[in-house]
Short mmCIF file of N, CA, C and O in Angstrom, two decimals:
data_model
loop_
_atom_site.label_atom_id
_atom_site.label_comp_id
_atom_site.label_asym_id
_atom_site.label_seq_id
_atom_site.Cartn_x
_atom_site.Cartn_y
_atom_site.Cartn_z
N MET A 252 -108.76 -2.55 -31.04
CA MET A 252 -107.31 -2.52 -30.87
C MET A 252 -106.57 -1.74 -32.19
O MET A 252 -107.02 -2.11 -33.21
N GLN A 253 -105.87 -0.83 -31.81
CA GLN A 253 -105.17 -0.19 -32.87
C GLN A 253 -103.75 -0.75 -33.15
O GLN A 253 -102.99 -0.96 -32.16
N ILE A 254 -103.43 -1.25 -34.24
CA ILE A 254 -102.10 -1.63 -34.80
C ILE A 254 -101.03 -0.53 -35.05
O ILE A 254 -101.56 0.55 -35.80
N ASP A 255 -99.88 -0.54 -34.39
CA ASP A 255 -98.94 0.46 -34.88
C ASP A 255 -98.49 0.25 -36.14
O ASP A 255 -98.16 -0.61 -36.63
N PRO A 256 -98.35 1.53 -36.91
CA PRO A 256 -98.09 1.40 -38.18
C PRO A 256 -96.60 0.95 -38.40
O PRO A 256 -96.43 0.15 -39.42
N MET A 257 -95.71 1.17 -37.57
CA MET A 257 -94.34 0.56 -37.56
C MET A 257 -94.38 -0.92 -37.65
O MET A 257 -93.58 -1.74 -38.36
N GLN A 258 -95.18 -1.41 -36.75
CA GLN A 258 -95.23 -2.91 -36.53
C GLN A 258 -95.88 -3.66 -37.78
O GLN A 258 -95.51 -4.69 -38.19
N SER A 259 -96.84 -2.84 -38.43
CA SER A 259 -97.64 -3.28 -39.71
C SER A 259 -96.49 -3.41 -40.66
O SER A 259 -96.43 -4.40 -41.42
N VAL A 260 -95.61 -2.38 -40.95
CA VAL A 260 -94.82 -2.19 -41.95
C VAL A 260 -93.63 -3.30 -41.71
O VAL A 260 -93.25 -4.10 -42.50
N LEU A 261 -93.21 -3.58 -40.39
CA LEU A 261 -92.37 -4.54 -40.11
C LEU A 261 -92.76 -6.01 -40.47
O LEU A 261 -92.06 -6.74 -40.73
N ALA A 262 -94.13 -6.14 -40.10
CA ALA A 262 -94.81 -7.46 -40.40
C ALA A 262 -94.77 -7.87 -41.90
O ALA A 262 -94.43 -9.03 -42.33
N GLN A 263 -95.01 -6.89 -42.74
CA GLN A 263 -95.02 -7.02 -44.08
C GLN A 263 -93.61 -7.30 -44.61
O GLN A 263 -93.48 -8.21 -45.48
N MET A 264 -92.70 -6.63 -43.99
CA MET A 264 -91.40 -6.73 -44.55
C MET A 264 -90.82 -8.29 -44.14
O MET A 264 -90.30 -8.85 -45.04
N ARG A 265 -91.16 -8.69 -43.13
CA ARG A 265 -90.86 -9.93 -42.53
C ARG A 265 -91.48 -11.08 -43.55
O ARG A 265 -90.97 -12.16 -43.99
N SER A 266 -92.82 -10.65 -43.89
CA SER A 266 -93.59 -11.73 -44.78
C SER A 266 -92.90 -11.73 -46.11
O SER A 266 -92.78 -12.89 -46.68
N LEU A 267 -92.57 -10.53 -46.77
CA LEU A 267 -91.94 -10.66 -47.95
C LEU A 267 -90.67 -11.21 -47.88
O LEU A 267 -90.40 -12.04 -49.01
N THR A 268 -89.88 -11.14 -46.95
CA THR A 268 -88.62 -11.84 -46.80
C THR A 268 -88.77 -13.19 -46.70
O THR A 268 -88.01 -13.96 -47.35
N ALA A 269 -89.78 -13.75 -45.91
CA ALA A 269 -89.98 -15.12 -45.88
C ALA A 269 -90.31 -15.66 -47.26
O ALA A 269 -89.91 -16.80 -47.73
N GLN A 270 -91.21 -15.16 -47.95
CA GLN A 270 -91.62 -15.51 -49.35
C GLN A 270 -90.44 -15.57 -50.31
O GLN A 270 -90.40 -16.42 -50.99
N ALA A 271 -89.55 -14.51 -50.16
CA ALA A 271 -88.50 -14.49 -50.97
C ALA A 271 -87.46 -15.61 -50.77
O ALA A 271 -86.78 -16.20 -51.69
N GLN A 272 -87.28 -15.91 -49.51
CA GLN A 272 -86.38 -17.03 -49.15
C GLN A 272 -86.86 -18.49 -49.52
O GLN A 272 -86.14 -19.28 -49.75
N ALA A 273 -88.22 -18.43 -49.32
CA ALA A 273 -88.80 -19.80 -49.58
C ALA A 273 -88.80 -20.09 -51.09
O ALA A 273 -88.62 -21.43 -51.46
N ARG A 274 -88.80 -19.26 -51.89
CA ARG A 274 -88.95 -19.60 -53.36
C ARG A 274 -88.02 -18.73 -54.18
O ARG A 274 -88.47 -17.85 -54.94
N PRO A 275 -86.67 -18.70 -53.91
CA PRO A 275 -85.84 -17.68 -54.83
C PRO A 275 -85.81 -18.18 -56.38
O PRO A 275 -85.65 -17.32 -57.15
N ALA A 276 -86.04 -19.44 -56.65
CA ALA A 276 -85.89 -19.95 -58.16
C ALA A 276 -87.23 -19.73 -58.86
O ALA A 276 -87.24 -20.11 -59.99
N ASP A 277 -88.30 -19.27 -58.11
CA ASP A 277 -89.63 -19.28 -58.82
C ASP A 277 -89.57 -18.19 -59.91
O ASP A 277 -90.62 -18.14 -60.55
N ALA A 278 -88.94 -17.07 -59.57
CA ALA A 278 -89.08 -16.00 -60.50
C ALA A 278 -88.41 -16.09 -61.76
O ALA A 278 -87.40 -16.98 -61.88
N VAL A 279 -88.76 -15.53 -62.76
CA VAL A 279 -88.53 -15.63 -64.14
C VAL A 279 -87.22 -16.38 -64.64
O VAL A 279 -86.03 -15.88 -64.54
N GLY A 280 -87.55 -17.57 -64.65
CA GLY A 280 -86.23 -18.51 -64.99
C GLY A 280 -85.16 -18.61 -63.86
O GLY A 280 -83.93 -19.03 -64.19
N GLY A 281 -85.56 -18.31 -62.77
CA GLY A 281 -84.50 -18.38 -61.44
C GLY A 281 -83.53 -17.28 -61.64
O GLY A 281 -82.69 -17.22 -60.96
N ASN A 282 -83.55 -16.28 -62.60
CA ASN A 282 -82.61 -15.25 -62.64
C ASN A 282 -82.92 -14.03 -62.01
O ASN A 282 -82.12 -13.06 -61.90
N ALA A 283 -84.04 -14.06 -61.40
CA ALA A 283 -84.54 -12.65 -60.57
C ALA A 283 -83.56 -12.44 -59.50
O ALA A 283 -83.21 -11.23 -59.27
N ALA A 284 -83.36 -13.48 -58.67
CA ALA A 284 -82.48 -13.32 -57.55
C ALA A 284 -81.07 -12.87 -57.90
O ALA A 284 -80.67 -11.83 -57.25
N ALA A 285 -80.64 -13.37 -58.84
CA ALA A 285 -79.29 -12.72 -59.50
C ALA A 285 -79.39 -11.36 -59.81
O ALA A 285 -78.43 -10.59 -59.64
N ALA A 286 -80.41 -11.13 -60.67
CA ALA A 286 -80.51 -9.76 -61.15
C ALA A 286 -80.85 -8.90 -59.88
O ALA A 286 -80.23 -7.63 -60.06
N LEU A 287 -81.48 -9.22 -58.98
CA LEU A 287 -81.58 -8.36 -57.75
C LEU A 287 -80.21 -7.99 -57.06
O LEU A 287 -79.97 -6.95 -56.71
N GLY A 288 -79.37 -9.03 -56.97
CA GLY A 288 -78.15 -9.06 -56.29
C GLY A 288 -77.26 -8.03 -57.22
O GLY A 288 -76.53 -7.17 -56.63
N ALA A 289 -77.48 -8.09 -58.45
CA ALA A 289 -76.53 -7.36 -59.35
C ALA A 289 -76.89 -5.93 -59.34
O ALA A 289 -76.12 -5.11 -59.31
N THR A 290 -78.29 -5.78 -59.26
CA THR A 290 -78.89 -4.29 -58.98
C THR A 290 -78.40 -3.71 -57.91
O THR A 290 -78.01 -2.57 -57.78
N ALA A 291 -78.50 -4.47 -56.69
CA ALA A 291 -78.05 -3.88 -55.48
C ALA A 291 -76.57 -3.57 -55.40
O ALA A 291 -75.98 -2.63 -54.96
N ALA A 292 -75.78 -4.55 -55.97
CA ALA A 292 -74.39 -4.41 -56.05
C ALA A 292 -74.04 -3.09 -56.91
O ALA A 292 -73.32 -2.18 -56.55
N SER A 293 -74.71 -2.83 -58.03
CA SER A 293 -74.69 -1.80 -58.77
C SER A 293 -75.15 -0.48 -58.09
O SER A 293 -74.35 0.53 -58.31
N GLN A 294 -76.22 -0.38 -57.48
CA GLN A 294 -76.59 0.61 -56.67
C GLN A 294 -75.57 1.06 -55.50
O GLN A 294 -75.25 2.23 -55.31
N GLN A 295 -75.16 0.10 -54.94
CA GLN A 295 -74.13 0.19 -53.75
C GLN A 295 -72.84 0.80 -54.42
O GLN A 295 -72.31 1.84 -53.91
N SER A 296 -72.39 0.24 -55.49
CA SER A 296 -71.19 0.87 -56.28
C SER A 296 -71.45 2.32 -56.79
O SER A 296 -70.53 3.18 -56.62
N ASP A 297 -72.51 2.49 -57.14
CA ASP A 297 -72.99 3.98 -57.70
C ASP A 297 -72.82 4.87 -56.58
O ASP A 297 -72.35 6.10 -56.59
N PHE A 298 -73.62 4.54 -55.38
CA PHE A 298 -73.46 5.31 -54.33
C PHE A 298 -72.24 5.67 -53.67
O PHE A 298 -71.79 6.65 -53.39
N ALA A 299 -71.42 4.51 -53.72
CA ALA A 299 -69.95 4.60 -53.11
C ALA A 299 -69.17 5.70 -54.03
O ALA A 299 -68.37 6.44 -53.44
N THR A 300 -69.19 5.37 -55.27
CA THR A 300 -68.57 6.10 -56.35
C THR A 300 -69.02 7.59 -56.25
O THR A 300 -68.14 8.61 -56.22
N THR A 301 -70.29 7.94 -56.07
CA THR A 301 -70.91 9.30 -55.89
C THR A 301 -70.37 9.98 -54.71
O THR A 301 -69.86 11.17 -54.74
N LEU A 302 -70.28 9.27 -53.58
CA LEU A 302 -69.92 9.65 -52.36
C LEU A 302 -68.44 9.95 -52.30
O LEU A 302 -68.07 11.12 -51.79
N LYS A 303 -67.65 9.20 -52.85
CA LYS A 303 -66.35 9.26 -53.05
C LYS A 303 -65.95 10.47 -53.92
O LYS A 303 -65.04 11.31 -53.53
N SER A 304 -66.63 10.76 -54.86
CA SER A 304 -66.32 11.86 -55.92
C SER A 304 -66.74 13.28 -55.17
O SER A 304 -65.93 14.22 -55.39
N ALA A 305 -67.73 13.22 -54.44
CA ALA A 305 -68.20 14.39 -53.67
C ALA A 305 -67.12 14.75 -52.80
O ALA A 305 -66.67 15.84 -52.62
N ILE A 306 -66.72 13.77 -51.90
CA ILE A 306 -65.56 14.12 -50.90
C ILE A 306 -64.21 14.51 -51.50
O ILE A 306 -63.71 15.40 -51.00
N ASP A 307 -63.98 13.80 -52.74
CA ASP A 307 -62.77 14.34 -53.37
C ASP A 307 -62.87 15.73 -53.98
O ASP A 307 -61.96 16.35 -53.88
N GLY A 308 -63.98 15.99 -54.38
CA GLY A 308 -64.24 17.41 -54.80
C GLY A 308 -64.23 18.52 -53.59
O GLY A 308 -63.62 19.59 -53.88
N VAL A 309 -64.74 18.09 -52.47
CA VAL A 309 -64.62 18.99 -51.26
C VAL A 309 -63.12 19.25 -50.78
O VAL A 309 -62.71 20.26 -50.69
N SER A 310 -62.44 18.06 -50.97
CA SER A 310 -60.97 18.07 -50.67
C SER A 310 -60.13 19.01 -51.51
O SER A 310 -59.36 19.80 -51.19
N GLY A 311 -60.52 18.77 -52.89
CA GLY A 311 -59.90 19.64 -53.96
C GLY A 311 -60.17 21.02 -53.61
O GLY A 311 -59.23 21.95 -53.77
N GLU A 312 -61.42 21.43 -53.30
CA GLU A 312 -61.72 22.76 -53.12
C GLU A 312 -60.99 23.40 -51.86
O GLU A 312 -60.57 24.52 -51.81
N LEU A 313 -60.91 22.54 -50.88
CA LEU A 313 -60.18 23.05 -49.56
C LEU A 313 -58.72 23.20 -49.97
O LEU A 313 -58.06 24.18 -49.35
N GLN A 314 -58.12 22.26 -50.57
CA GLN A 314 -56.78 22.42 -51.10
C GLN A 314 -56.54 23.74 -51.87
O GLN A 314 -55.30 24.46 -51.78
N HIS A 315 -57.46 24.02 -52.96
CA HIS A 315 -57.45 25.11 -53.70
C HIS A 315 -57.49 26.37 -52.88
O HIS A 315 -56.61 27.35 -53.12
N ALA A 316 -58.28 26.59 -51.95
CA ALA A 316 -58.71 27.56 -51.08
C ALA A 316 -57.20 27.82 -50.16
O ALA A 316 -56.78 29.04 -50.22
N ASN A 317 -56.68 26.67 -49.61
CA ASN A 317 -55.39 26.79 -49.02
C ASN A 317 -54.20 27.36 -49.82
O ASN A 317 -53.49 28.24 -49.53
N ALA A 318 -54.34 26.75 -51.10
CA ALA A 318 -53.06 27.32 -52.00
C ALA A 318 -53.33 28.68 -52.23
O ALA A 318 -52.20 29.57 -52.20
N LEU A 319 -54.47 29.31 -52.48
CA LEU A 319 -54.69 30.65 -52.70
C LEU A 319 -54.44 31.47 -51.53
O LEU A 319 -53.80 32.53 -51.78
N GLN A 320 -54.78 31.02 -50.42
CA GLN A 320 -54.33 31.63 -49.18
C GLN A 320 -52.77 31.95 -49.08
O GLN A 320 -52.30 33.02 -48.73
N GLN A 321 -52.09 30.71 -49.27
CA GLN A 321 -50.67 30.92 -49.32
C GLN A 321 -50.09 31.80 -50.28
O GLN A 321 -49.05 32.57 -49.86
N GLN A 322 -50.61 31.80 -51.42
CA GLN A 322 -50.16 32.65 -52.43
C GLN A 322 -50.37 34.19 -52.08
O GLN A 322 -49.45 34.97 -52.32
N PHE A 323 -51.60 34.30 -51.54
CA PHE A 323 -52.05 35.76 -51.02
C PHE A 323 -50.89 36.30 -49.98
O PHE A 323 -50.52 37.43 -50.14
N VAL A 324 -50.84 35.44 -48.91
CA VAL A 324 -50.06 35.74 -47.75
C VAL A 324 -48.44 35.99 -48.23
O VAL A 324 -47.96 37.05 -47.82
N SER A 325 -48.04 35.14 -49.00
CA SER A 325 -46.63 35.41 -49.57
C SER A 325 -46.42 36.39 -50.57
O SER A 325 -45.11 36.80 -50.73
N GLY A 326 -47.42 36.82 -51.20
CA GLY A 326 -47.32 37.81 -52.23
C GLY A 326 -47.01 37.17 -53.66
O GLY A 326 -46.69 38.04 -54.45
N LYS A 327 -46.80 35.98 -53.68
CA LYS A 327 -46.61 35.25 -54.94
C LYS A 327 -47.76 35.03 -55.85
O LYS A 327 -48.81 34.73 -55.38
N GLY A 328 -47.55 35.45 -56.97
CA GLY A 328 -48.70 35.19 -58.01
C GLY A 328 -49.60 36.38 -58.10
O GLY A 328 -49.67 37.51 -57.11
N ASP A 329 -50.65 36.58 -58.83
CA ASP A 329 -51.59 37.64 -58.79
C ASP A 329 -52.86 37.12 -58.24
O ASP A 329 -53.82 36.99 -59.15
N VAL A 330 -53.02 37.08 -57.05
CA VAL A 330 -54.25 36.76 -56.23
C VAL A 330 -54.75 37.66 -55.48
O VAL A 330 -54.04 38.52 -54.65
N SER A 331 -55.97 38.07 -55.78
CA SER A 331 -56.70 39.11 -54.94
C SER A 331 -57.45 38.62 -53.81
O SER A 331 -57.59 37.32 -53.61
N LEU A 332 -57.44 39.42 -52.71
CA LEU A 332 -58.26 39.10 -51.53
C LEU A 332 -59.68 38.49 -51.86
O LEU A 332 -60.11 37.55 -51.24
N SER A 333 -60.41 39.13 -52.81
CA SER A 333 -61.73 38.50 -53.08
C SER A 333 -61.70 37.25 -53.66
O SER A 333 -62.30 36.41 -53.50
N ASP A 334 -60.58 36.97 -54.51
CA ASP A 334 -60.43 35.50 -54.86
C ASP A 334 -60.19 34.54 -53.85
O ASP A 334 -60.85 33.44 -53.78
N VAL A 335 -59.44 34.75 -52.80
CA VAL A 335 -59.18 34.18 -51.72
C VAL A 335 -60.43 33.85 -50.81
O VAL A 335 -60.74 32.73 -50.38
N MET A 336 -61.11 34.86 -50.59
CA MET A 336 -62.40 34.79 -49.79
C MET A 336 -63.44 34.00 -50.53
O MET A 336 -64.14 33.25 -49.85
N LEU A 337 -63.47 34.27 -51.80
CA LEU A 337 -64.45 33.44 -52.58
C LEU A 337 -64.21 31.96 -52.57
O LEU A 337 -65.10 31.08 -52.20
N ALA A 338 -62.85 31.60 -52.80
CA ALA A 338 -62.56 30.14 -52.75
C ALA A 338 -62.72 29.63 -51.28
O ALA A 338 -63.10 28.61 -51.21
N SER A 339 -62.47 30.36 -50.21
CA SER A 339 -62.52 29.97 -48.90
C SER A 339 -64.06 29.75 -48.56
O SER A 339 -64.37 28.63 -47.93
N GLN A 340 -64.95 30.65 -48.93
CA GLN A 340 -66.31 30.43 -48.65
C GLN A 340 -66.92 29.09 -49.50
O GLN A 340 -67.80 28.56 -49.01
N LYS A 341 -66.51 29.07 -50.73
CA LYS A 341 -66.99 27.70 -51.31
C LYS A 341 -66.57 26.64 -50.73
O LYS A 341 -67.26 25.68 -50.72
N ALA A 342 -65.19 26.54 -50.38
CA ALA A 342 -64.93 25.33 -49.56
C ALA A 342 -65.51 25.11 -48.34
O ALA A 342 -65.99 24.15 -48.08
N SER A 343 -65.73 26.21 -47.61
CA SER A 343 -66.64 26.08 -46.43
C SER A 343 -67.96 25.47 -46.61
O SER A 343 -68.33 24.50 -45.95
N LEU A 344 -68.58 26.15 -47.67
CA LEU A 344 -70.00 25.70 -47.92
C LEU A 344 -69.81 24.11 -48.35
O LEU A 344 -70.86 23.58 -48.01
N SER A 345 -69.16 23.88 -49.22
CA SER A 345 -68.91 22.48 -49.67
C SER A 345 -68.70 21.46 -48.47
O SER A 345 -69.37 20.36 -48.34
N PHE A 346 -67.91 21.75 -47.58
CA PHE A 346 -67.56 20.84 -46.32
C PHE A 346 -68.79 20.98 -45.50
O PHE A 346 -69.11 19.86 -45.00
N GLN A 347 -69.72 22.17 -45.31
CA GLN A 347 -70.76 22.03 -44.47
C GLN A 347 -71.81 21.06 -45.18
O GLN A 347 -72.50 20.29 -44.35
N ALA A 348 -71.93 21.13 -46.52
CA ALA A 348 -72.95 20.35 -47.10
C ALA A 348 -72.35 18.70 -46.79
O ALA A 348 -73.38 18.10 -46.64
N VAL A 349 -71.25 18.53 -47.04
CA VAL A 349 -70.74 17.19 -46.88
C VAL A 349 -70.85 16.72 -45.40
O VAL A 349 -71.48 15.54 -45.04
N LEU A 350 -70.81 17.54 -44.41
CA LEU A 350 -70.86 17.36 -43.11
C LEU A 350 -72.45 16.85 -42.76
O LEU A 350 -72.86 16.12 -42.07
N GLN A 351 -73.30 17.90 -43.33
CA GLN A 351 -74.83 17.58 -43.18
C GLN A 351 -75.27 16.19 -43.72
O GLN A 351 -76.05 15.53 -43.16
N VAL A 352 -74.60 15.88 -44.95
CA VAL A 352 -74.92 14.60 -45.51
C VAL A 352 -74.45 13.55 -44.47
O VAL A 352 -75.06 12.53 -44.35
N ARG A 353 -73.22 13.54 -43.89
CA ARG A 353 -72.76 12.62 -43.00
C ARG A 353 -73.77 12.45 -41.97
O ARG A 353 -74.06 11.51 -41.53
N ASN A 354 -74.18 13.65 -41.32
CA ASN A 354 -75.00 13.63 -40.28
C ASN A 354 -76.30 12.76 -40.52
O ASN A 354 -76.80 12.16 -39.66
N LYS A 355 -76.99 13.04 -41.61
CA LYS A 355 -78.23 12.45 -42.07
C LYS A 355 -77.87 11.00 -42.18
O LYS A 355 -78.77 10.14 -41.84
N LEU A 356 -76.87 10.45 -42.78
CA LEU A 356 -76.40 9.05 -42.92
C LEU A 356 -76.36 8.40 -41.52
O LEU A 356 -76.82 7.38 -41.33
N VAL A 357 -75.48 9.06 -40.65
CA VAL A 357 -75.23 8.59 -39.25
C VAL A 357 -76.80 8.38 -38.68
O VAL A 357 -77.01 7.44 -37.94
N SER A 358 -77.72 9.47 -38.74
CA SER A 358 -78.83 9.37 -38.13
C SER A 358 -79.75 8.38 -38.65
O SER A 358 -80.45 7.53 -37.80
N ALA A 359 -79.78 8.03 -40.00
CA ALA A 359 -80.39 7.08 -40.54
C ALA A 359 -80.07 5.58 -40.15
O ALA A 359 -80.83 4.73 -39.77
N TYR A 360 -78.67 5.45 -40.02
CA TYR A 360 -78.16 4.30 -39.57
C TYR A 360 -78.54 4.06 -38.16
O TYR A 360 -78.99 3.11 -37.69
N GLN A 361 -78.66 5.02 -37.22
CA GLN A 361 -79.01 4.83 -35.90
C GLN A 361 -80.46 4.49 -35.81
O GLN A 361 -80.88 3.76 -35.02
N ASP A 362 -81.32 5.06 -36.74
CA ASP A 362 -82.79 4.78 -36.62
C ASP A 362 -82.84 3.28 -37.04
O ASP A 362 -83.66 2.68 -36.53
N ILE A 363 -82.18 2.93 -38.13
CA ILE A 363 -82.21 1.55 -38.57
C ILE A 363 -81.86 0.47 -37.27
O ILE A 363 -82.39 -0.40 -37.07
N MET A 364 -80.84 0.80 -36.70
CA MET A 364 -80.32 0.20 -35.67
C MET A 364 -81.21 0.03 -34.26
O MET A 364 -81.25 -1.05 -33.63
N ASN A 365 -82.04 1.11 -34.31
CA ASN A 365 -82.90 1.06 -33.08
C ASN A 365 -84.36 0.39 -33.26
O ASN A 365 -85.03 0.26 -32.30
N ILE A 366 -84.54 0.01 -34.55
CA ILE A 366 -85.68 -0.78 -34.80
C ILE A 366 -85.65 -2.10 -34.09
O ILE A 366 -84.60 -2.97 -34.34
N GLN A 367 -86.62 -2.36 -33.27
CA GLN A 367 -86.82 -3.63 -32.65
C GLN A 367 -87.18 -4.78 -33.62
O GLN A 367 -88.17 -4.81 -34.31
N ALA A 368 -86.35 -5.91 -33.57
CA ALA A 368 -86.63 -6.99 -34.55
C ALA A 368 -87.54 -7.96 -33.82
O ALA A 368 -87.85 -8.06 -32.65
#
């Protein structure tokens, strides 16, 4: 009889979860659970901050590209067509990169939600 690797990993995760819940104060002076919680909160905060700064950067690039387009079309300022095209392509590539990251996050979330408990 062959054991499914996913079932094996799931069984290990359940076992570790049960052990952690059974004795949370056994670890180094009882502070390990608090340290794990603080680390998880820090990582979540770092991820959220990084994601927000990336989205803000893309938004800034899109606004800059739009401003250059408006300046070029209206003839105000010394903006060349190559500057407008370069800014537009940078903004487009940045947007596509963020879109791909979002797609990967949604896919990972769906995969996790489809795991049978």
